[in-house]
CSV table of C-alpha atoms and ligand atoms in Angstrom, one decimal:
chain,number,residue,atom,x,y,z
A,1,MET,CA,1.9,-18.0,-3.0
A,2,ARG,CA,4.1,-16.4,-0.3
A,3,LYS,CA,7.8,-16.1,-0.5
A,4,ASN,CA,10.3,-17.6,1.9
A,5,ILE,CA,12.5,-14.9,3.4
A,6,LEU,CA,15.6,-15.0,5.5
A,7,SER,CA,15.9,-12.4,8.2
A,8,PRO,CA,19.4,-12.5,9.8
A,9,SER,CA,19.4,-11.1,13.4
A,10,ILE,CA,22.1,-8.6,13.9
A,11,LEU,CA,22.1,-9.3,17.6
A,12,ALA,CA,24.6,-12.1,16.8
A,13,ALA,CA,26.8,-9.9,14.5
A,14,ASP,CA,30.2,-8.5,15.5
A,15,PHE,CA,29.2,-4.9,16.5
A,16,ASN,CA,32.8,-3.9,15.9
A,17,HIS,CA,32.3,-4.8,12.2
A,18,LEU,CA,28.5,-4.3,11.9
A,19,GLY,CA,28.6,-2.7,8.5
A,20,ARG,CA,30.7,-5.5,7.1
A,21,ASP,CA,28.5,-8.2,8.6
A,22,ILE,CA,25.4,-6.6,7.1
A,23,GLN,CA,27.0,-6.4,3.7
A,24,ASP,CA,27.8,-10.1,4.0
A,25,VAL,CA,24.3,-11.2,4.6
A,26,VAL,CA,22.7,-8.8,2.2
A,27,GLY,CA,25.2,-9.9,-0.5
A,28,ALA,CA,24.3,-13.5,0.2
A,29,GLY,CA,20.7,-12.8,-0.6
A,30,ALA,CA,19.0,-12.1,2.7
A,31,GLU,CA,16.0,-9.8,2.0
A,32,TYR,CA,15.3,-8.7,5.6
A,33,LEU,CA,17.5,-7.6,8.4
A,34,HIS,CA,16.1,-8.5,11.9
A,35,VAL,CA,16.7,-5.8,14.4
A,36,ASP,CA,16.2,-6.9,18.0
A,37,VAL,CA,15.5,-4.0,20.4
A,38,MET,CA,15.5,-5.1,24.1
A,39,ASP,CA,14.8,-2.8,27.1
A,40,GLY,CA,15.9,-4.8,30.1
A,41,MET,CA,12.2,-4.8,31.3
A,42,PHE,CA,10.2,-6.9,28.9
A,43,VAL,CA,13.2,-9.2,28.6
A,44,PRO,CA,16.2,-9.3,30.9
A,45,SER,CA,18.8,-8.0,28.5
A,46,ILE,CA,19.4,-4.6,26.9
A,47,SER,CA,20.6,-4.7,23.3
A,48,PHE,CA,20.7,-1.4,21.3
A,49,GLY,CA,18.4,1.3,20.1
A,50,MET,CA,17.9,4.3,17.9
A,51,PRO,CA,21.4,5.5,17.2
A,52,VAL,CA,22.6,2.1,16.0
A,53,MET,CA,19.5,1.8,13.8
A,54,GLU,CA,20.1,5.2,12.3
A,55,SER,CA,23.7,4.5,11.5
A,56,ILE,CA,23.1,1.1,9.9
A,57,ARG,CA,20.2,2.6,7.8
A,58,LYS,CA,22.9,4.7,6.1
A,59,GLU,CA,24.7,1.5,5.2
A,60,THR,CA,22.0,-0.4,3.4
A,61,ASP,CA,18.6,0.0,1.8
A,62,CYS,CA,17.7,-3.6,3.0
A,63,PHE,CA,14.2,-4.1,4.6
A,64,PHE,CA,14.4,-3.5,8.3
A,65,ASP,CA,12.4,-5.9,10.3
A,66,VAL,CA,12.3,-4.4,13.8
A,67,HIS,CA,11.4,-6.7,16.7
A,68,LEU,CA,10.6,-4.6,19.7
A,69,MET,CA,11.0,-6.5,23.0
A,70,ILE,CA,10.1,-3.5,25.1
A,71,GLU,CA,7.3,-2.7,27.5
A,72,GLN,CA,4.6,-0.3,26.1
A,73,PRO,CA,6.1,-0.3,22.6
A,74,GLU,CA,3.4,2.3,21.7
A,75,ARG,CA,5.8,4.9,23.2
A,76,TYR,CA,8.4,4.4,20.5
A,77,ILE,CA,6.6,3.5,17.2
A,78,GLU,CA,7.1,6.9,15.6
A,79,THR,CA,10.7,7.1,16.7
A,80,PHE,CA,11.6,3.7,15.2
A,81,ALA,CA,9.7,4.7,12.0
A,82,LYS,CA,12.0,7.8,11.7
A,83,CYS,CA,15.1,5.6,12.3
A,84,GLY,CA,14.3,3.6,9.2
A,85,ALA,CA,12.1,0.7,10.2
A,86,ASP,CA,10.1,-1.0,7.4
A,87,LEU,CA,8.2,-3.3,9.6
A,88,ILE,CA,7.7,-3.1,13.4
A,89,THR,CA,6.7,-6.1,15.4
A,90,VAL,CA,5.3,-5.6,19.0
A,91,HIS,CA,4.6,-8.3,21.6
A,92,ALA,CA,1.0,-8.9,22.4
A,93,GLU,CA,2.1,-9.3,26.0
A,94,ALA,CA,3.7,-5.9,26.1
A,95,THR,CA,0.9,-3.6,25.1
A,96,LYS,CA,-2.5,-3.1,26.7
A,97,HIS,CA,-4.1,-1.8,23.5
A,98,LEU,CA,-2.8,-4.2,20.9
A,99,HIS,CA,-5.4,-3.1,18.2
A,100,ARG,CA,-4.5,0.6,18.7
A,101,THR,CA,-0.7,-0.1,18.6
A,102,ILE,CA,-1.1,-2.0,15.3
A,103,GLN,CA,-3.0,1.0,13.8
A,104,GLN,CA,-0.3,3.3,15.1
A,105,ILE,CA,2.3,1.3,13.2
A,106,LYS,CA,0.2,1.3,10.0
A,107,ASN,CA,-0.4,5.0,10.3
A,108,CYS,CA,3.4,5.5,10.1
A,109,GLY,CA,3.2,3.8,6.7
A,110,LEU,CA,4.9,0.6,7.9
A,111,LYS,CA,4.0,-3.0,7.9
A,112,ALA,CA,2.8,-4.3,11.3
A,113,GLY,CA,3.7,-7.5,13.1
A,114,VAL,CA,2.5,-9.1,16.3
A,115,ALA,CA,4.8,-11.4,18.3
A,116,LEU,CA,3.7,-14.1,20.7
A,117,ASN,CA,6.0,-15.7,23.4
A,118,PRO,CA,6.1,-19.5,23.4
A,119,ALA,CA,3.5,-19.8,26.3
A,120,THR,CA,1.0,-17.3,24.8
A,121,PRO,CA,-1.9,-19.0,23.1
A,122,LEU,CA,-2.8,-18.2,19.5
A,123,ASP,CA,-6.2,-16.9,20.7
A,124,ALA,CA,-4.3,-13.7,21.6
A,125,LEU,CA,-4.5,-13.0,17.9
A,126,ASP,CA,-8.3,-13.2,17.6
A,127,TYR,CA,-9.8,-10.0,16.4
A,128,VAL,CA,-6.5,-8.6,15.1
A,129,LEU,CA,-5.4,-11.3,12.7
A,130,GLU,CA,-6.9,-9.5,9.6
A,131,GLU,CA,-5.0,-6.3,10.6
A,132,VAL,CA,-1.4,-7.6,10.7
A,133,ASP,CA,1.1,-8.3,7.9
A,134,MET,CA,3.1,-10.8,9.9
A,135,VAL,CA,2.8,-12.9,13.1
A,136,LEU,CA,6.1,-13.6,14.8
A,137,LEU,CA,6.0,-16.9,16.7
A,138,MET,CA,8.8,-17.0,19.3
A,139,THR,CA,10.4,-20.4,19.1
A,140,VAL,CA,12.5,-19.6,22.2
A,141,ASN,CA,11.8,-17.4,25.2
A,142,PRO,CA,12.8,-13.9,24.0
A,143,GLY,CA,15.9,-12.1,25.5
A,144,PHE,CA,19.0,-13.9,24.2
A,145,GLY,CA,20.4,-15.4,21.1
A,146,GLY,CA,21.8,-18.9,20.8
A,147,GLN,CA,19.0,-20.7,22.7
A,148,LYS,CA,17.5,-24.1,21.7
A,149,TYR,CA,14.4,-24.4,19.6
A,150,ILE,CA,11.3,-25.3,21.6
A,151,PRO,CA,9.9,-28.4,19.8
A,152,GLN,CA,6.3,-27.7,20.9
A,153,MET,CA,6.3,-24.6,18.7
A,154,THR,CA,6.1,-26.7,15.5
A,155,GLY,CA,2.5,-27.6,16.3
A,156,LYS,CA,1.8,-23.9,17.0
A,157,ILE,CA,3.1,-22.9,13.6
A,158,ARG,CA,1.1,-25.5,11.9
A,159,THR,CA,-2.1,-24.6,13.7
A,160,LEU,CA,-1.7,-20.9,12.8
A,161,ARG,CA,-1.0,-21.6,9.2
A,162,GLN,CA,-4.1,-23.8,8.9
A,163,LYS,CA,-6.1,-21.0,10.6
A,164,LEU,CA,-4.8,-18.4,8.2
A,165,LEU,CA,-5.5,-20.6,5.2
A,166,GLN,CA,-9.1,-21.2,6.4
A,167,MET,CA,-9.6,-17.5,6.8
A,168,GLY,CA,-8.2,-16.9,3.3
A,169,LEU,CA,-5.2,-14.8,4.6
A,170,GLU,CA,-1.7,-14.9,3.2
A,171,THR,CA,-0.2,-13.4,6.4
A,172,ASP,CA,3.5,-14.1,6.9
A,173,ILE,CA,4.6,-16.3,9.8
A,174,GLN,CA,7.9,-15.5,11.2
A,175,VAL,CA,9.8,-17.8,13.5
A,176,ASP,CA,12.5,-16.5,15.8
A,177,GLY,CA,14.9,-18.4,18.1
A,178,GLY,CA,17.0,-21.5,17.6
A,179,ILE,CA,16.6,-21.6,13.8
A,180,LYS,CA,19.5,-23.3,12.1
A,181,GLU,CA,20.2,-26.0,9.5
A,182,SER,CA,18.9,-28.8,11.8
A,183,THR,CA,15.6,-27.0,12.6
A,184,ILE,CA,14.7,-24.9,9.6
A,185,ARG,CA,13.1,-27.6,7.6
A,186,GLU,CA,10.7,-28.4,10.4
A,187,VAL,CA,9.4,-24.8,10.7
A,188,LEU,CA,9.1,-24.4,6.9
A,189,GLU,CA,7.3,-27.6,6.6
A,190,ALA,CA,4.9,-26.5,9.3
A,191,GLY,CA,4.1,-23.3,7.4
A,192,ALA,CA,6.6,-20.6,8.6
A,193,ASN,CA,7.9,-18.4,5.7
A,194,VAL,CA,10.0,-15.7,7.4
A,195,CYS,CA,13.0,-17.2,9.2
A,196,VAL,CA,15.1,-15.3,11.7
A,197,ALA,CA,18.6,-16.6,12.3
A,198,GLY,CA,21.2,-15.1,14.5
A,199,SER,CA,23.9,-17.4,15.8
A,200,ALA,CA,23.4,-19.8,12.9
A,201,VAL,CA,24.5,-17.0,10.4
A,202,PHE,CA,26.9,-14.6,12.0
A,203,GLY,CA,30.4,-15.5,13.0
A,204,GLU,CA,32.9,-17.1,10.7
A,205,HIS,CA,31.9,-17.6,7.1
A,206,THR,CA,28.8,-15.5,7.5
A,207,ALA,CA,27.9,-15.2,3.8
A,208,GLU,CA,28.3,-18.9,3.3
A,209,LYS,CA,26.1,-19.8,6.2
A,210,ALA,CA,23.4,-17.4,5.1
A,211,LYS,CA,23.5,-19.0,1.6
A,212,GLU,CA,23.2,-22.5,3.1
A,213,LEU,CA,20.0,-21.5,4.9
A,214,LEU,CA,18.7,-19.7,1.8
A,215,ASN,CA,19.3,-22.8,-0.3
A,216,ILE,CA,17.2,-24.9,2.1
A,217,MET,CA,14.5,-22.3,2.1
A,218,GLN,CA,14.2,-22.5,-1.7
A,219,GLU,CA,13.2,-26.2,-1.4
A,220,TYR,CA,10.0,-25.2,0.5
A,221,THR,CA,7.6,-23.2,-1.6
A,222,GLN,CA,4.7,-25.7,-1.5
A,223,TRP,CA,2.0,-23.6,0.1
B,1,LIG,C1,15.8,-13.5,20.9
B,1,LIG,C2,15.8,-12.6,19.6
B,1,LIG,C3,16.2,-13.3,18.4
B,1,LIG,C4,17.7,-13.8,18.5
B,1,LIG,C5,17.7,-15.1,17.7
B,1,LIG,O1,15.1,-12.9,21.9
B,1,LIG,O2,14.5,-12.1,19.4
B,1,LIG,O3,16.0,-12.6,17.3
B,1,LIG,O4,18.6,-12.9,18.0
B,1,LIG,O5,18.9,-15.7,17.9
B,1,LIG,P1,19.3,-17.2,17.5
B,1,LIG,O6,19.0,-17.3,16.0
B,1,LIG,O7,20.7,-17.3,17.8
B,1,LIG,O8,18.4,-18.1,18.3
B,2,LIG,ZN1,14.0,-11.3,17.4
């Protein structure tokens, strides 16, 4: 049985008080910290990179779940490994040699994830599914926090979970974008087990909001 994990996205944190915000969510029981790296090419926006990761790594020993929204992520795998990543997720759309990039992540001793944009079919995972620890299904178009969950993604989550079960794989399914109190039950019920949440967690009463999502997640352990 796989565990349900909350991965708060620090993209929505107050960067002026990043250490405090991280302590709040870790203290509330979040096991992962979702680190969104954007390059202004693969996605329109630019977020933050290595120096920020290095300094927050000193702040916490929490599991760093690094989501690379960058073109040719193979250029930066070793660098992010050195900055303290525990898991690196690359987009299938961003690398020409997905299989090789996954091996590169694993060769660094890290867990490997593959992300799919909402319009990318699940077929993109054929031939690599056995190799990855986690599949990230984007539930909004990547690039910004605070967007609305795309309802068609629920069927995509369900189809992937069924496929994994048929293959006898316990791979994690992460969902990212628009996850909040009103949408989290739907994704958990469909078979997601790692939930990213940015704007639904950070802001006022960060610890309480993280705890509320964690409480809902505890109700869903049925698969
Ligand atoms: C979007 C990022 C997300 C984002 C989620 O491109 O990958 O991780 O921070 O933000 P919310 O939870 O606000 O939709
Ligand atoms: Zn993300």
